[in-house]
């Protein structure tokens, strides 16, 4: 390494990124070897033989790591390696495919943790479904960072392997679980905490989202933006006390499934792309203004082109129905905070039409303009081609997180 470090200044940017990637692969392979050693030590009872109460205590003392870190490593070791039970039987690893990918340097530690936690929620399923879930998560791990991978699991994989979820707990209270605790200080400031049921949580997120957007010069952190957004929503509510009306009109809801299908759906069925049941959605829909959307073949909004740079409302609506949010791979930002990006620049003759537009959040809009990422539409689906320093094969990618919303 010292030899490489002395010549780093000679490397081009792409060569430097290549060395970083190679170093990351080595770290991952070394971690796989580390887990194999931990699994063996735990199976032998090495900690007990050396006078420690458990393997966690041994690691904390010998490796100078936190108990949390030690427990996570041992959890990874247990999930990726076979283990002998006290009776002598062999318990097979719950994540054998992940073990192979880690040993090959193809997944990172955080991705291993995401997959482990997700697989842990599927303990009520048959082994073949659990194996399918791991296979789907590993396939996405090649393109997604840990946060995007976690969202992909919850929004897409779970719908495939566990559409019904765990059996309901009939002892749960019928009344929605909502709590709000608040304390007002002498100077008038308030501190509060609480929790909301799924329906109210979805409403809360949608109300905040339009006010949480940040510009290039915005120095606020996530919590500060959320606080300001909440204050804006309260001001809106004060100005319009008859919520959920808006300027005297009921809330607009655009359904991308047929009204007949919604009407026939079983009350307890959770609708794709939401955390709401059909019964809850019907209750919301009975008090809103439903917007019919004319769709073309394969559920694509009809294209209407106009010679204008600013995207008109009717085209914007069609763009939202098609992309549902930021189309960049792995991004979950909703359509309400996204820009309408001209794939072929308007200044170069690119039309303001659905066939030349894609929804991008501010961060990815800037990335597309400043980097070597490329985007094009294939059968109405935005596909993004990464630079060679991200993927040497430059394999096109798409956003899977909004797929369920498309129906």
Coordinates of C-alpha atoms in Angstrom, one line a residue:
X1 CA 0.0 0.0 0.0
X2 CA 2.9 2.4 0.8
X3 CA 4.1 1.9 -2.8
X4 CA 0.7 2.7 -4.2
X5 CA 0.3 5.7 -1.9
X6 CA 3.5 7.2 -3.1
X7 CA 2.3 7.2 -6.7
X8 CA -1.4 8.2 -6.1
X9 CA -0.8 11.7 -7.6
X10 CA 0.0 10.0 -11.0
X11 CA -3.4 8.3 -11.2
X12 CA -6.2 9.7 -13.4
X13 CA -9.6 10.2 -11.7
X14 CA -10.9 7.0 -13.3
X15 CA -7.8 5.0 -12.2
X16 CA -8.2 6.4 -8.7
X17 CA -11.9 5.3 -8.6
X18 CA -10.8 1.8 -9.9
X19 CA -8.3 1.5 -7.0
X20 CA -11.0 2.5 -4.5
X21 CA -13.3 -0.1 -5.9
X22 CA -10.6 -2.8 -5.8
X23 CA -9.8 -1.8 -2.2
X24 CA -13.6 -2.0 -1.3
X25 CA -13.7 -5.5 -2.8
X26 CA -10.8 -6.6 -0.7
X27 CA -12.5 -5.2 2.5
X28 CA -15.6 -7.2 1.7
X29 CA -13.7 -10.4 1.1
X30 CA -11.7 -9.9 4.3
X31 CA -15.0 -9.4 6.2
X32 CA -16.3 -12.7 4.8
X33 CA -13.2 -14.4 6.1
X34 CA -13.6 -12.6 9.5
X35 CA -17.2 -13.9 9.7
X36 CA -16.0 -17.5 9.0
X37 CA -13.6 -17.2 12.0
X38 CA -16.3 -15.8 14.2
X39 CA -18.7 -18.6 13.3
X40 CA -16.1 -21.2 14.1
X41 CA -15.2 -19.5 17.5
X42 CA -18.9 -19.3 18.4
X43 CA -19.5 -22.9 17.5
X44 CA -16.5 -24.1 19.5
X45 CA -17.4 -22.1 22.6
X46 CA -14.1 -20.4 22.5
X47 CA -15.3 -17.5 24.7
X48 CA -16.4 -19.9 27.4
X49 CA -13.1 -21.8 27.3
X50 CA -11.2 -18.5 27.7
X51 CA -13.3 -17.4 30.7
X52 CA -15.8 -15.0 28.9
X53 CA -19.5 -15.2 29.4
X54 CA -20.2 -15.1 25.6
X55 CA -18.5 -14.4 22.3
X56 CA -19.8 -10.8 22.3
X57 CA -17.9 -10.1 25.5
X58 CA -14.7 -11.7 24.0
X59 CA -14.9 -9.5 20.9
X60 CA -15.5 -6.3 22.9
X61 CA -12.4 -7.0 25.0
X62 CA -10.1 -8.3 22.3
X63 CA -11.1 -6.2 19.3
X64 CA -12.0 -2.9 21.1
X65 CA -15.3 -2.6 19.3
X66 CA -18.7 -1.7 20.7
X67 CA -21.2 -4.4 21.9
X68 CA -23.5 -3.3 19.1
X69 CA -20.8 -3.9 16.5
X70 CA -19.9 -7.3 18.0
X71 CA -23.5 -8.4 18.1
X72 CA -24.0 -7.4 14.4
X73 CA -20.9 -9.3 13.3
X74 CA -22.0 -12.4 15.2
X75 CA -25.5 -12.1 13.7
X76 CA -23.9 -11.9 10.2
X77 CA -21.8 -14.9 11.0
X78 CA -24.8 -16.9 12.2
X79 CA -26.9 -16.0 9.1
X80 CA -24.1 -16.7 6.6
X81 CA -22.7 -20.0 8.0
X82 CA -24.0 -23.4 9.0
X83 CA -24.1 -24.1 12.7
X84 CA -24.3 -27.2 14.9
X85 CA -27.1 -27.3 17.4
X86 CA -26.6 -28.7 21.0
X87 CA -28.0 -32.0 19.8
X88 CA -25.3 -32.2 17.1
X89 CA -27.7 -31.5 14.2
X90 CA -26.6 -29.0 11.5
X91 CA -28.7 -25.8 11.1
X92 CA -28.2 -24.5 7.6
X93 CA -27.3 -20.9 7.0
X94 CA -30.3 -18.7 6.4
X95 CA -28.5 -16.6 3.8
X96 CA -26.2 -18.9 1.8
X97 CA -26.4 -16.8 -1.4
X98 CA -25.4 -13.7 0.5
X99 CA -22.4 -15.5 1.9
X100 CA -21.1 -16.4 -1.6
X101 CA -21.6 -12.8 -2.8
X102 CA -19.8 -11.3 0.2
X103 CA -16.9 -13.8 -0.3
X104 CA -16.7 -12.6 -3.9
X105 CA -16.7 -8.9 -2.8
X106 CA -20.0 -8.2 -4.5
X107 CA -22.0 -7.0 -1.5
X108 CA -21.0 -4.6 1.3
X109 CA -21.5 -5.0 5.1
X110 CA -24.5 -2.7 5.2
X111 CA -26.2 -4.6 2.4
X112 CA -25.6 -7.8 4.3
X113 CA -27.3 -6.2 7.4
X114 CA -30.3 -5.0 5.2
X115 CA -30.8 -8.5 3.8
X116 CA -30.4 -10.1 7.2
X117 CA -33.1 -7.9 8.8
X118 CA -35.4 -8.3 5.9
X119 CA -35.1 -12.1 5.9
X120 CA -35.7 -12.1 9.6
X121 CA -39.2 -10.7 9.1
X122 CA -40.1 -13.7 6.9
X123 CA -39.7 -16.4 9.5
X124 CA -43.4 -17.4 9.0
X125 CA -42.8 -18.3 5.4
X126 CA -41.8 -21.6 3.7
X127 CA -38.0 -22.0 3.1
X128 CA -38.4 -21.8 -0.7
X129 CA -40.1 -18.3 -0.4
X130 CA -37.4 -17.1 1.9
X131 CA -34.7 -18.3 -0.6
X132 CA -36.6 -16.5 -3.4
X133 CA -36.6 -13.3 -1.3
X134 CA -32.8 -13.5 -0.7
X135 CA -32.2 -14.1 -4.4
X136 CA -34.3 -11.0 -5.4
X137 CA -32.5 -8.9 -2.8
X138 CA -29.0 -10.1 -3.9
X139 CA -29.9 -9.3 -7.6
X140 CA -30.8 -5.7 -6.7
X141 CA -27.8 -5.3 -4.4
X142 CA -25.6 -5.1 -7.5
X143 CA -27.2 -1.7 -8.3
X144 CA -28.7 -0.3 -5.1
X145 CA -27.1 1.3 -2.0
X146 CA -28.3 -0.1 1.3
X147 CA -31.1 2.4 1.8
X148 CA -32.5 1.8 -1.7
X149 CA -32.2 -1.9 -1.2
X150 CA -34.2 -1.8 2.0
X151 CA -37.0 0.1 0.3
X152 CA -36.9 -2.3 -2.6
X153 CA -37.4 -5.2 -0.2
X154 CA -40.3 -3.6 1.5
X155 CA -42.1 -2.3 -1.5
X156 CA -41.4 -5.0 -4.1
X157 CA -40.0 -8.2 -2.8
X158 CA -42.4 -8.4 0.1
X159 CA -45.3 -8.1 -2.3
X160 CA -44.0 -11.1 -4.2
X161 CA -43.1 -13.5 -1.4
X162 CA -45.4 -12.3 1.4
X163 CA -48.4 -10.5 -0.1
X164 CA -50.7 -11.3 2.8
X165 CA -48.2 -10.5 5.6
X166 CA -48.2 -12.2 9.0
X167 CA -51.5 -13.5 10.2
X168 CA -53.4 -10.7 11.9
X169 CA -53.4 -10.3 15.7
X170 CA -57.1 -10.3 16.6
X171 CA -56.2 -9.0 20.1
X172 CA -55.2 -5.7 18.6
X173 CA -57.5 -2.8 19.5
X174 CA -60.0 -1.7 16.9
X175 CA -59.4 1.9 17.5
X176 CA -56.4 3.4 15.4
X177 CA -53.2 3.8 17.4
X178 CA -52.6 7.5 17.5
X179 CA -50.8 9.4 20.2
X180 CA -49.5 12.9 20.6
X181 CA -47.5 14.1 23.6
X182 CA -46.5 17.7 23.8
X183 CA -44.8 20.0 26.3
X184 CA -44.9 23.8 26.0
X185 CA -42.0 25.7 27.5
X186 CA -42.3 29.1 29.2
X187 CA -41.0 30.9 26.1
X188 CA -43.8 29.3 24.0
X189 CA -41.7 26.7 22.3
X190 CA -43.1 23.2 22.0
X191 CA -41.6 19.8 22.1
X192 CA -43.7 16.8 21.1
X193 CA -43.6 13.2 20.1
X194 CA -46.2 10.5 19.2
X195 CA -47.2 7.8 16.7
X196 CA -49.7 7.4 14.0
X197 CA -51.6 4.6 12.3
X198 CA -50.7 3.6 8.8
X199 CA -53.5 5.7 7.1
X200 CA -52.8 8.8 9.0
X201 CA -49.0 8.3 8.6
X202 CA -49.5 8.2 4.8
X203 CA -51.6 11.4 4.9
X204 CA -49.0 13.1 7.1
X205 CA -46.1 12.3 4.7
X206 CA -48.1 13.5 1.7
X207 CA -48.9 16.8 3.4
X208 CA -45.3 17.4 4.3
X209 CA -43.6 16.3 1.0
X210 CA -44.4 19.4 -1.1
X211 CA -42.9 21.7 1.5
X212 CA -39.7 19.7 2.1
X213 CA -38.0 20.4 -1.2
X214 CA -34.7 22.1 -0.9
X215 CA -32.7 24.1 -3.4
X216 CA -29.0 24.2 -4.2
X217 CA -28.3 26.9 -1.7
X218 CA -30.4 25.3 1.1
X219 CA -28.1 24.6 4.1
X220 CA -30.9 23.1 6.3
X221 CA -30.6 19.6 7.5
X222 CA -33.3 16.9 7.0
X223 CA -34.9 17.6 10.5
X224 CA -34.9 21.4 9.9
X225 CA -36.6 21.0 6.5
X226 CA -39.2 18.7 8.0
X227 CA -39.8 21.2 10.9
X228 CA -40.3 24.0 8.5
X229 CA -42.6 21.9 6.3
X230 CA -44.7 21.0 9.3
X231 CA -45.0 24.7 10.2
X232 CA -46.1 25.4 6.6
X233 CA -48.8 22.6 6.8
X234 CA -50.1 24.1 10.1
X235 CA -50.3 27.5 8.4
X236 CA -52.2 26.0 5.5
X237 CA -54.6 24.3 7.9
X238 CA -55.1 27.6 9.8
X239 CA -56.0 29.3 6.5
X240 CA -58.2 26.5 5.4
X241 CA -59.9 25.1 8.5
X242 CA -62.2 22.8 6.6
X243 CA -59.5 20.3 5.6
X244 CA -59.3 18.1 3.6
X245 CA -60.8 20.7 1.3
X246 CA -58.6 22.9 -0.8
X247 CA -60.1 26.3 -1.8
X248 CA -63.5 24.8 -1.2
X249 CA -62.8 21.7 -3.4
X250 CA -62.3 18.2 -2.1
X251 CA -58.9 16.6 -2.2
X252 CA -58.1 15.3 -5.7
X253 CA -57.2 11.6 -6.0
X254 CA -56.0 10.1 -9.3
X255 CA -56.6 6.3 -9.4
X256 CA -54.3 4.2 -11.6
X257 CA -56.4 1.1 -11.0
X258 CA -59.9 0.8 -12.2
X259 CA -62.8 1.9 -10.0
X260 CA -64.4 -1.4 -10.6
X261 CA -61.3 -3.2 -9.3
X262 CA -61.2 -1.0 -6.2
X263 CA -64.9 -1.6 -5.6
X264 CA -64.6 -5.4 -5.8
X265 CA -61.3 -5.6 -3.7
X266 CA -61.6 -7.4 -0.3
X267 CA -61.7 -4.8 2.5
X268 CA -58.6 -6.2 4.2
X269 CA -56.5 -6.4 1.1
X270 CA -53.5 -4.0 1.1
X271 CA -53.4 -2.2 -2.2
X272 CA -50.1 -2.4 -4.2
X273 CA -47.7 0.5 -3.6
X274 CA -49.5 1.7 -0.4
X275 CA -49.9 0.7 3.2
X276 CA -53.7 1.2 2.9
X277 CA -56.3 -1.5 2.6
X278 CA -59.0 -1.4 0.0
X279 CA -61.6 -0.6 2.7
X280 CA -59.5 2.4 3.9
X281 CA -59.0 3.6 0.3
X282 CA -62.7 3.4 -0.5
X283 CA -63.5 5.5 2.6
X284 CA -61.0 8.1 1.5
X285 CA -62.3 8.1 -2.1
X286 CA -65.9 8.6 -1.1
X287 CA -65.0 12.1 0.1
X288 CA -62.6 13.3 -2.6
X289 CA -62.7 14.4 -6.2
X290 CA -61.7 11.5 -8.4
X291 CA -59.8 12.4 -11.6
X292 CA -60.3 10.1 -14.5
X293 CA -57.1 9.7 -16.5
X294 CA -57.2 8.5 -20.1
X295 CA -54.4 5.9 -20.6
X296 CA -53.0 4.5 -23.8
X297 CA -51.6 1.0 -24.5
X298 CA -49.8 -0.7 -21.6
X299 CA -51.2 1.8 -19.1
X300 CA -49.2 4.7 -20.6
X301 CA -50.7 8.2 -20.3
X302 CA -51.5 9.7 -23.8
X303 CA -48.9 12.0 -25.1
X304 CA -49.8 15.6 -25.9
X305 CA -47.0 17.8 -27.2
X306 CA -46.9 21.6 -27.2
X307 CA -44.2 24.0 -28.3
X308 CA -43.3 25.3 -24.8
X309 CA -40.4 25.0 -22.4
X310 CA -42.5 25.2 -19.2
X311 CA -44.4 21.9 -18.8
X312 CA -48.2 22.6 -18.9
X313 CA -50.4 21.2 -16.1
X314 CA -52.0 18.5 -18.3
X315 CA -48.6 17.2 -19.5
X316 CA -47.2 17.3 -15.9
X317 CA -50.2 15.2 -14.8
X318 CA -49.4 12.6 -17.4
X319 CA -45.8 12.6 -16.4
X320 CA -46.7 12.0 -12.8
X321 CA -49.0 9.2 -13.8
X322 CA -46.2 7.6 -15.8
X323 CA -43.1 8.0 -13.5
X324 CA -44.9 8.4 -10.1
X325 CA -41.8 10.1 -8.6
X326 CA -38.1 10.6 -9.3
X327 CA -37.3 8.1 -12.0
X328 CA -33.6 7.8 -11.1
X329 CA -32.7 4.3 -9.9
X330 CA -33.1 3.8 -6.2
X331 CA -34.7 7.2 -5.5
X332 CA -38.0 7.3 -3.7
X333 CA -38.7 11.1 -3.8
X334 CA -42.3 11.7 -4.7
X335 CA -43.6 13.5 -7.8
X336 CA -44.6 16.5 -5.7
X337 CA -41.0 17.5 -5.2
X338 CA -39.7 16.5 -8.7
X339 CA -38.7 18.6 -11.7
X340 CA -39.7 17.9 -15.3
X341 CA -36.4 17.2 -17.1
X342 CA -36.1 17.5 -20.9
X343 CA -34.2 14.5 -22.0
X344 CA -33.2 16.2 -25.2
X345 CA -32.6 19.8 -24.3
X346 CA -35.3 22.2 -25.3
X347 CA -32.7 24.6 -26.6
X348 CA -31.5 21.8 -29.0
X349 CA -35.0 21.3 -30.3
X350 CA -36.3 18.8 -27.7
X351 CA -40.1 19.0 -27.5
X352 CA -42.1 19.6 -24.3
X353 CA -43.8 16.2 -24.6
X354 CA -44.1 13.1 -22.6
X355 CA -41.8 11.3 -24.9
X356 CA -39.0 13.8 -24.1
X357 CA -39.6 14.3 -20.4
X358 CA -38.7 12.5 -17.2
X359 CA -39.4 13.3 -13.5
X360 CA -36.2 13.9 -11.4
X361 CA -35.7 15.2 -7.9
X362 CA -33.5 18.3 -7.5
X363 CA -30.4 16.2 -6.5
X364 CA -30.6 13.8 -9.5
X365 CA -31.6 16.6 -11.9
X366 CA -28.3 18.3 -11.1
X367 CA -26.5 15.0 -11.4
X368 CA -27.9 14.3 -14.9
X369 CA -26.8 17.8 -16.0
X370 CA -23.3 17.7 -14.5
X371 CA -22.2 14.1 -14.9
X372 CA -21.9 11.4 -17.5
X373 CA -25.1 9.6 -16.6
X374 CA -27.5 9.3 -19.6
X375 CA -31.2 8.8 -19.7
X376 CA -33.6 7.6 -22.5
X377 CA -37.1 6.3 -22.7
X378 CA -37.7 2.7 -23.8
X379 CA -41.4 1.9 -24.3
X380 CA -42.3 4.8 -22.0
X381 CA -39.9 3.6 -19.2
X382 CA -37.0 5.8 -18.2
X383 CA -33.7 3.9 -18.3
X384 CA -30.4 5.4 -16.9
X385 CA -27.0 4.4 -18.2
X386 CA -24.2 4.9 -15.6
X387 CA -20.7 6.2 -16.4
X388 CA -18.0 3.6 -16.8
X389 CA -16.5 4.4 -13.5
X390 CA -19.8 3.4 -11.8
X391 CA -20.3 0.3 -13.9
X392 CA -17.6 -0.7 -16.4
X393 CA -20.3 -2.5 -18.5
X394 CA -22.5 0.6 -18.4
X395 CA -25.6 -1.6 -18.0
X396 CA -28.8 0.5 -18.1
X397 CA -30.8 0.7 -14.9
X398 CA -34.3 1.8 -14.0
X399 CA -36.2 2.7 -10.8
X400 CA -38.1 -0.2 -9.4
X401 CA -39.4 1.6 -6.3
X402 CA -42.3 3.2 -8.1
X403 CA -43.3 0.1 -10.1
X404 CA -46.0 -1.0 -7.6
X405 CA -47.6 2.4 -7.8
X406 CA -47.9 1.9 -11.6
X407 CA -50.1 -1.1 -11.0

